[in-house]
Tab-separated table of C-alpha atoms in Angstrom:
chain	number	residue	atom	x	y	z
L	179	LEU	CA	32.940	50.476	86.004
L	180	GLU	CA	33.275	49.665	82.263
L	181	PRO	CA	32.856	52.817	80.135
L	182	GLU	CA	29.726	51.439	78.721
L	183	GLN	CA	28.224	51.128	82.253
L	184	GLU	CA	28.679	54.623	83.172
L	185	GLN	CA	25.722	55.861	81.356
L	186	PHE	CA	23.564	54.003	83.841
L	187	VAL	CA	24.786	55.731	86.997
L	188	ASP	CA	25.951	59.196	88.020
L	189	PRO	CA	29.676	59.610	88.777
L	190	LEU	CA	30.520	58.980	92.487
L	191	ASP	CA	31.789	62.458	93.107
L	192	PHE	CA	28.368	63.894	91.947
L	193	VAL	CA	26.554	61.352	94.274
L	194	PHE	CA	28.595	62.262	97.210
L	195	SER	CA	28.096	65.977	96.614
L	196	GLU	CA	24.259	65.395	96.401
L	197	LEU	CA	24.332	63.430	99.665
L	198	GLN	CA	26.321	66.020	101.427
L	199	GLY	CA	24.056	68.846	100.219
L	200	ASN	CA	20.914	66.867	101.077
L	201	ALA	CA	18.329	68.742	103.352
L	202	ARG	CA	16.920	65.406	104.429
L	203	PRO	CA	19.826	63.016	105.003
L	204	ASP	CA	17.414	60.773	107.111
L	205	LEU	CA	15.657	59.784	103.890
L	206	GLU	CA	18.670	58.889	101.725
L	207	HIS	CA	20.834	55.988	102.906
L	208	PRO	CA	24.212	55.421	101.347
L	209	PHE	CA	25.659	51.835	101.671
L	210	SER	CA	29.218	50.320	100.726
L	211	VAL	CA	29.297	46.771	99.613
L	212	VAL	CA	32.087	45.293	101.591
L	213	VAL	CA	33.871	42.010	100.953
L	214	ARG	CA	36.730	40.704	103.081
L	215	HIS	CA	37.322	44.370	104.314
L	216	GLN	CA	37.488	45.614	100.729
L	217	ILE	CA	34.854	48.166	99.262
L	218	VAL	CA	33.576	46.307	96.087
L	219	GLY	CA	30.396	48.345	95.448
L	220	PHE	CA	28.007	51.218	96.487
L	221	PHE	CA	24.331	52.176	96.360
L	222	VAL	CA	21.835	54.613	97.841
L	223	LEU	CA	18.296	53.816	99.028
L	224	ARG	CA	15.789	56.730	98.927
L	225	GLU	CA	12.454	56.937	100.677
L	226	LYS	CA	9.514	59.270	101.501
L	227	ALA	CA	10.195	62.839	100.437
L	228	ALA	CA	13.560	61.821	98.895
L	229	LEU	CA	11.740	59.623	96.320
L	230	PRO	CA	12.157	60.486	92.665
L	231	GLU	CA	8.963	61.824	90.949
L	232	TRP	CA	8.263	58.663	89.178
L	233	ALA	CA	8.156	56.558	92.374
L	234	PRO	CA	4.775	55.793	93.860
L	235	PRO	CA	4.515	56.607	97.658
L	236	GLY	CA	5.260	54.025	100.187
L	237	VAL	CA	8.300	52.411	98.505
L	238	ILE	CA	12.037	52.587	98.706
L	239	THR	CA	14.041	53.106	95.525
L	240	LEU	CA	17.617	51.975	94.759
L	241	HIS	CA	20.036	54.554	93.128
L	242	SER	CA	23.684	54.637	91.920
L	243	PHE	CA	24.114	50.794	92.382
L	244	ARG	CA	27.406	49.754	91.149
L	245	VAL	CA	29.969	46.876	91.650
L	246	GLY	CA	33.513	47.703	90.848
L	247	ARG	CA	34.869	46.301	87.386
L	248	GLY	CA	37.250	43.796	89.032
L	249	TYR	CA	34.590	42.372	91.212
L	250	GLN	CA	31.667	41.854	88.572
L	251	GLY	CA	30.787	38.336	87.694
L	252	HIS	CA	31.370	36.997	91.210
L	253	GLY	CA	27.611	37.375	92.529
L	254	TYR	CA	28.181	40.469	94.712
L	255	GLY	CA	25.425	42.360	92.899
L	256	LYS	CA	22.948	39.441	93.278
L	257	ALA	CA	23.936	39.145	96.934
L	258	THR	CA	23.637	42.733	97.538
L	259	ILE	CA	20.087	42.916	96.340
L	260	GLY	CA	19.143	40.035	98.660
L	261	LEU	CA	20.667	41.895	101.510
L	262	VAL	CA	18.792	45.241	100.334
L	263	SER	CA	15.627	43.192	100.468
L	264	ARG	CA	16.218	41.955	104.002
L	265	TRP	CA	17.232	45.402	105.208
L	266	ILE	CA	14.171	46.944	103.910
L	267	SER	CA	11.895	44.126	105.398
L	268	THR	CA	13.763	44.600	108.801
L	269	ASN	CA	14.121	48.313	109.009
L	270	ARG	CA	11.099	49.421	106.969
L	271	PRO	CA	8.299	46.656	107.298
L	272	SER	CA	5.458	48.952	105.979
L	273	VAL	CA	7.304	49.410	102.564
L	274	ARG	CA	5.678	47.444	99.741
């Protein structure tokens, strides 16, 4: 990420540490964004008891979403959001 973008996401080592120490790994879902066998991005979906305090019940929240600096501007972020929406519709149809 560009230095000015770092303020919007936690460092990856912190994110992975939190995921490893999570008491409810079934409620936090890490995903890699892969294009042509290359990881270009990453994000985490949270649900139920793993939701942040500000989120209303019955939703899934998106966290730590990033697309690598060299891959930005190619539509990967936009495509990822579409895939996230489809994943939620397919795997969690009760989510608003």
